[in-house]
């Protein structure tokens, strides 16, 4: 948005003609009372004690917790914290699935986008791992869960090891993402500039787009001017 809070006309036009794609981050789910990454990781930090410091990243905290307790214990913790029925849909989720797009990408584990599409009676296909890509249908909304689904433990990307090996383990998803970023105008919602997921996706864009940079938009609330630059 510009200083007058008016949407960029190019962004509106691209989406109106079906040439837009949305990436949904953790900030969108905060309205549904899901915990932030900080709150989600605080108990793990306390459990690890002196093994982690205040500047240890969420990914490294998850990695160390998994090393200490096992992958199964980490996954159970995530399901206990994020799979609760207390979390309810927001109007934002319903508006996002109603946009004229073929695919919505998300790095969230929750199923709120799926619930929103069901409520709006929108046929959807969930892609949470490489084997799901072949079932993508342009006539159906695809919800691409880049960091996996809570119902498929093997698909989850939560630790530093998962994060750094993601594209090598999921080449079909990486190819889908590459085409999306090169052909469509992308709107990022619910990401801060400090979000490592945001950085990972932008890094993928820079590595694959060469001299032709795609149109990328991000909705930010009161960001620091230097960070924007």
One Martini backbone bead per residue (centre of mass of N, CA, C, O) as a GRO file, in nm:
protein
  229
    1UNK     BB    1   0.101   0.033   0.014
    2UNK     BB    2   0.051   0.354   0.037
    3UNK     BB    3   0.020   0.650   0.210
    4UNK     BB    4  -0.310   0.636   0.130
    5UNK     BB    5  -0.410   0.334   0.142
    6UNK     BB    6  -0.371   0.237  -0.156
    7UNK     BB    7  -0.400   0.020  -0.391
    8UNK     BB    8  -0.230  -0.112  -0.627
    9UNK     BB    9  -0.328  -0.127  -0.953
   10UNK     BB   10  -0.159  -0.367  -1.047
   11UNK     BB   11  -0.243  -0.567  -0.834
   12UNK     BB   12  -0.545  -0.562  -0.893
   13UNK     BB   13  -0.531  -0.640  -1.194
   14UNK     BB   14  -0.385  -0.912  -1.168
   15UNK     BB   15  -0.604  -1.046  -0.990
   16UNK     BB   16  -0.853  -0.993  -1.174
   17UNK     BB   17  -0.695  -1.181  -1.411
   18UNK     BB   18  -0.558  -1.437  -1.255
   19UNK     BB   19  -0.232  -1.328  -1.168
   20UNK     BB   20  -0.241  -1.437  -0.866
   21UNK     BB   21  -0.066  -1.478  -0.543
   22UNK     BB   22  -0.068  -1.631  -0.214
   23UNK     BB   23   0.097  -1.570   0.099
   24UNK     BB   24   0.073  -1.737   0.421
   25UNK     BB   25   0.123  -1.639   0.746
   26UNK     BB   26   0.123  -1.627   1.091
   27UNK     BB   27  -0.033  -1.349   1.122
   28UNK     BB   28  -0.316  -1.459   1.030
   29UNK     BB   29  -0.353  -1.662   1.290
   30UNK     BB   30  -0.369  -1.467   1.535
   31UNK     BB   31  -0.680  -1.402   1.509
   32UNK     BB   32  -0.731  -1.720   1.608
   33UNK     BB   33  -0.528  -1.760   1.864
   34UNK     BB   34  -0.269  -1.835   1.782
   35UNK     BB   35   0.046  -1.880   1.836
   36UNK     BB   36   0.332  -1.758   1.836
   37UNK     BB   37   0.650  -1.842   1.793
   38UNK     BB   38   0.739  -1.750   2.071
   39UNK     BB   39   0.521  -1.904   2.239
   40UNK     BB   40   0.580  -2.185   2.117
   41UNK     BB   41   0.902  -2.185   2.212
   42UNK     BB   42   0.930  -2.123   2.517
   43UNK     BB   43   0.906  -2.413   2.646
   44UNK     BB   44   1.157  -2.520   2.496
   45UNK     BB   45   1.363  -2.328   2.615
   46UNK     BB   46   1.321  -2.413   2.910
   47UNK     BB   47   1.396  -2.712   2.870
   48UNK     BB   48   1.698  -2.646   2.758
   49UNK     BB   49   1.815  -2.397   2.879
   50UNK     BB   50   2.159  -2.349   2.841
   51UNK     BB   51   2.153  -2.447   2.533
   52UNK     BB   52   2.011  -2.165   2.512
   53UNK     BB   53   1.947  -1.848   2.388
   54UNK     BB   54   1.786  -1.551   2.310
   55UNK     BB   55   1.911  -1.582   1.993
   56UNK     BB   56   1.789  -1.839   1.931
   57UNK     BB   57   1.638  -1.990   1.699
   58UNK     BB   58   1.356  -2.161   1.631
   59UNK     BB   59   1.492  -2.383   1.463
   60UNK     BB   60   1.712  -2.456   1.677
   61UNK     BB   61   1.526  -2.526   1.906
   62UNK     BB   62   1.382  -2.761   1.763
   63UNK     BB   63   1.638  -2.925   1.708
   64UNK     BB   64   1.724  -2.964   2.009
   65UNK     BB   65   1.462  -3.089   2.109
   66UNK     BB   66   1.471  -3.332   1.921
   67UNK     BB   67   1.744  -3.441   2.021
   68UNK     BB   68   1.652  -3.481   2.320
   69UNK     BB   69   1.349  -3.634   2.265
   70UNK     BB   70   1.232  -3.635   1.970
   71UNK     BB   71   1.022  -3.620   1.706
   72UNK     BB   72   0.757  -3.715   1.840
   73UNK     BB   73   0.750  -3.503   2.069
   74UNK     BB   74   0.744  -3.253   1.887
   75UNK     BB   75   0.483  -3.320   1.732
   76UNK     BB   76   0.297  -3.340   1.978
   77UNK     BB   77   0.330  -3.049   2.064
   78UNK     BB   78   0.213  -2.919   1.808
   79UNK     BB   79  -0.066  -3.055   1.821
   80UNK     BB   80  -0.145  -2.944   2.102
   81UNK     BB   81  -0.114  -2.629   2.013
   82UNK     BB   82  -0.260  -2.638   1.695
   83UNK     BB   83  -0.522  -2.861   1.719
   84UNK     BB   84  -0.731  -2.686   1.845
   85UNK     BB   85  -1.081  -2.601   1.859
   86UNK     BB   86  -1.054  -2.298   1.956
   87UNK     BB   87  -0.978  -2.237   1.671
   88UNK     BB   88  -1.103  -1.983   1.461
   89UNK     BB   89  -1.229  -1.834   1.219
   90UNK     BB   90  -1.175  -1.574   0.993
   91UNK     BB   91  -1.240  -1.337   0.765
   92UNK     BB   92  -0.965  -1.347   0.632
   93UNK     BB   93  -0.973  -1.641   0.539
   94UNK     BB   94  -1.227  -1.608   0.360
   95UNK     BB   95  -1.107  -1.391   0.171
   96UNK     BB   96  -0.866  -1.548   0.061
   97UNK     BB   97  -1.031  -1.794  -0.069
   98UNK     BB   98  -1.198  -1.575  -0.259
   99UNK     BB   99  -0.986  -1.535  -0.441
  100UNK     BB  100  -0.863  -1.519  -0.787
  101UNK     BB  101  -0.711  -1.816  -0.737
  102UNK     BB  102  -0.534  -2.126  -0.767
  103UNK     BB  103  -0.315  -2.052  -0.537
  104UNK     BB  104  -0.218  -2.120  -0.193
  105UNK     BB  105   0.036  -2.024   0.020
  106UNK     BB  106   0.179  -2.190   0.318
  107UNK     BB  107   0.356  -2.192   0.652
  108UNK     BB  108   0.126  -2.321   0.794
  109UNK     BB  109  -0.022  -2.580   0.996
  110UNK     BB  110  -0.294  -2.510   0.986
  111UNK     BB  111  -0.666  -2.546   0.881
  112UNK     BB  112  -0.812  -2.266   0.811
  113UNK     BB  113  -0.824  -2.260   0.500
  114UNK     BB  114  -0.985  -2.520   0.470
  115UNK     BB  115  -1.227  -2.428   0.639
  116UNK     BB  116  -1.298  -2.181   0.468
  117UNK     BB  117  -1.355  -2.333   0.200
  118UNK     BB  118  -1.581  -2.505   0.316
  119UNK     BB  119  -1.769  -2.274   0.404
  120UNK     BB  120  -1.760  -2.152   0.092
  121UNK     BB  121  -1.777  -2.390  -0.111
  122UNK     BB  122  -1.469  -2.468  -0.193
  123UNK     BB  123  -1.282  -2.634  -0.387
  124UNK     BB  124  -1.006  -2.839  -0.262
  125UNK     BB  125  -0.642  -2.882  -0.261
  126UNK     BB  126  -0.397  -3.050  -0.075
  127UNK     BB  127  -0.045  -2.953  -0.043
  128UNK     BB  128   0.229  -3.121   0.157
  129UNK     BB  129   0.373  -3.281  -0.080
  130UNK     BB  130   0.511  -3.413  -0.362
  131UNK     BB  131   0.274  -3.629  -0.415
  132UNK     BB  132   0.041  -3.395  -0.450
  133UNK     BB  133   0.102  -3.237  -0.717
  134UNK     BB  134  -0.042  -3.431  -0.932
  135UNK     BB  135  -0.342  -3.330  -0.811
  136UNK     BB  136  -0.342  -3.074  -0.948
  137UNK     BB  137  -0.610  -2.832  -1.024
  138UNK     BB  138  -0.715  -2.553  -1.202
  139UNK     BB  139  -1.032  -2.587  -1.103
  140UNK     BB  140  -0.888  -2.594  -0.818
  141UNK     BB  141  -0.810  -2.511  -0.515
  142UNK     BB  142  -0.481  -2.468  -0.394
  143UNK     BB  143  -0.320  -2.576  -0.089
  144UNK     BB  144   0.009  -2.491  -0.009
  145UNK     BB  145   0.206  -2.665   0.236
  146UNK     BB  146   0.529  -2.599   0.285
  147UNK     BB  147   0.532  -2.712   0.610
  148UNK     BB  148   0.288  -2.879   0.619
  149UNK     BB  149   0.096  -3.128   0.806
  150UNK     BB  150  -0.035  -3.246   1.099
  151UNK     BB  151  -0.145  -3.520   0.951
  152UNK     BB  152   0.172  -3.516   0.835
  153UNK     BB  153   0.461  -3.565   0.988
  154UNK     BB  154   0.666  -3.595   0.739
  155UNK     BB  155   0.599  -3.288   0.625
  156UNK     BB  156   0.733  -3.133   0.844
  157UNK     BB  157   0.863  -2.794   0.906
  158UNK     BB  158   1.077  -2.706   1.203
  159UNK     BB  159   1.367  -2.751   1.166
  160UNK     BB  160   1.672  -2.679   1.048
  161UNK     BB  161   1.697  -2.935   0.877
  162UNK     BB  162   1.430  -2.908   0.725
  163UNK     BB  163   1.472  -2.625   0.606
  164UNK     BB  164   1.752  -2.675   0.442
  165UNK     BB  165   1.618  -2.949   0.284
  166UNK     BB  166   1.348  -2.897   0.140
  167UNK     BB  167   1.403  -2.868  -0.176
  168UNK     BB  168   1.548  -3.147  -0.199
  169UNK     BB  169   1.291  -3.318  -0.091
  170UNK     BB  170   1.090  -3.109  -0.284
  171UNK     BB  171   1.104  -3.069  -0.612
  172UNK     BB  172   0.806  -3.035  -0.702
  173UNK     BB  173   0.750  -2.787  -0.524
  174UNK     BB  174   0.981  -2.613  -0.630
  175UNK     BB  175   0.875  -2.600  -0.923
  176UNK     BB  176   0.603  -2.472  -0.859
  177UNK     BB  177   0.721  -2.219  -0.725
  178UNK     BB  178   0.885  -2.117  -0.962
  179UNK     BB  179   0.651  -2.066  -1.158
  180UNK     BB  180   0.489  -1.876  -0.979
  181UNK     BB  181   0.714  -1.650  -0.943
  182UNK     BB  182   0.746  -1.605  -1.270
  183UNK     BB  183   0.415  -1.550  -1.348
  184UNK     BB  184   0.322  -1.409  -1.083
  185UNK     BB  185   0.163  -1.214  -0.856
  186UNK     BB  186   0.276  -1.145  -0.523
  187UNK     BB  187   0.118  -1.187  -0.195
  188UNK     BB  188   0.212  -1.101   0.131
  189UNK     BB  189   0.074  -1.250   0.433
  190UNK     BB  190   0.192  -1.253   0.763
  191UNK     BB  191   0.478  -1.112   0.723
  192UNK     BB  192   0.792  -1.049   0.826
  193UNK     BB  193   1.114  -0.946   0.765
  194UNK     BB  194   1.221  -1.160   1.000
  195UNK     BB  195   1.114  -1.397   0.855
  196UNK     BB  196   1.252  -1.690   0.743
  197UNK     BB  197   1.036  -1.764   0.532
  198UNK     BB  198   1.058  -1.506   0.368
  199UNK     BB  199   1.361  -1.537   0.305
  200UNK     BB  200   1.345  -1.808   0.154
  201UNK     BB  201   1.162  -1.717  -0.080
  202UNK     BB  202   1.333  -1.476  -0.177
  203UNK     BB  203   1.583  -1.648  -0.234
  204UNK     BB  204   1.450  -1.817  -0.455
  205UNK     BB  205   1.394  -1.585  -0.645
  206UNK     BB  206   1.686  -1.480  -0.684
  207UNK     BB  207   1.802  -1.760  -0.794
  208UNK     BB  208   1.572  -1.789  -1.051
  209UNK     BB  209   1.513  -1.496  -1.205
  210UNK     BB  210   1.736  -1.305  -1.242
  211UNK     BB  211   1.672  -1.019  -1.434
  212UNK     BB  212   1.370  -1.118  -1.393
  213UNK     BB  213   1.149  -0.964  -1.187
  214UNK     BB  214   0.900  -1.011  -0.997
  215UNK     BB  215   0.594  -0.935  -0.855
  216UNK     BB  216   0.615  -0.801  -0.522
  217UNK     BB  217   0.409  -0.817  -0.226
  218UNK     BB  218   0.381  -0.652   0.107
  219UNK     BB  219   0.219  -0.655   0.412
  220UNK     BB  220   0.298  -0.387   0.637
  221UNK     BB  221   0.334  -0.288   0.984
  222UNK     BB  222   0.535  -0.049   1.062
  223UNK     BB  223   0.802  -0.035   0.917
  224UNK     BB  224   1.123   0.007   0.874
  225UNK     BB  225   1.272   0.186   0.632
  226UNK     BB  226   1.535   0.015   0.609
  227UNK     BB  227   1.393  -0.257   0.573
  228UNK     BB  228   1.247  -0.188   0.313
  229UNK     BB  229   1.518  -0.126   0.149
   0.00000   0.00000   0.00000
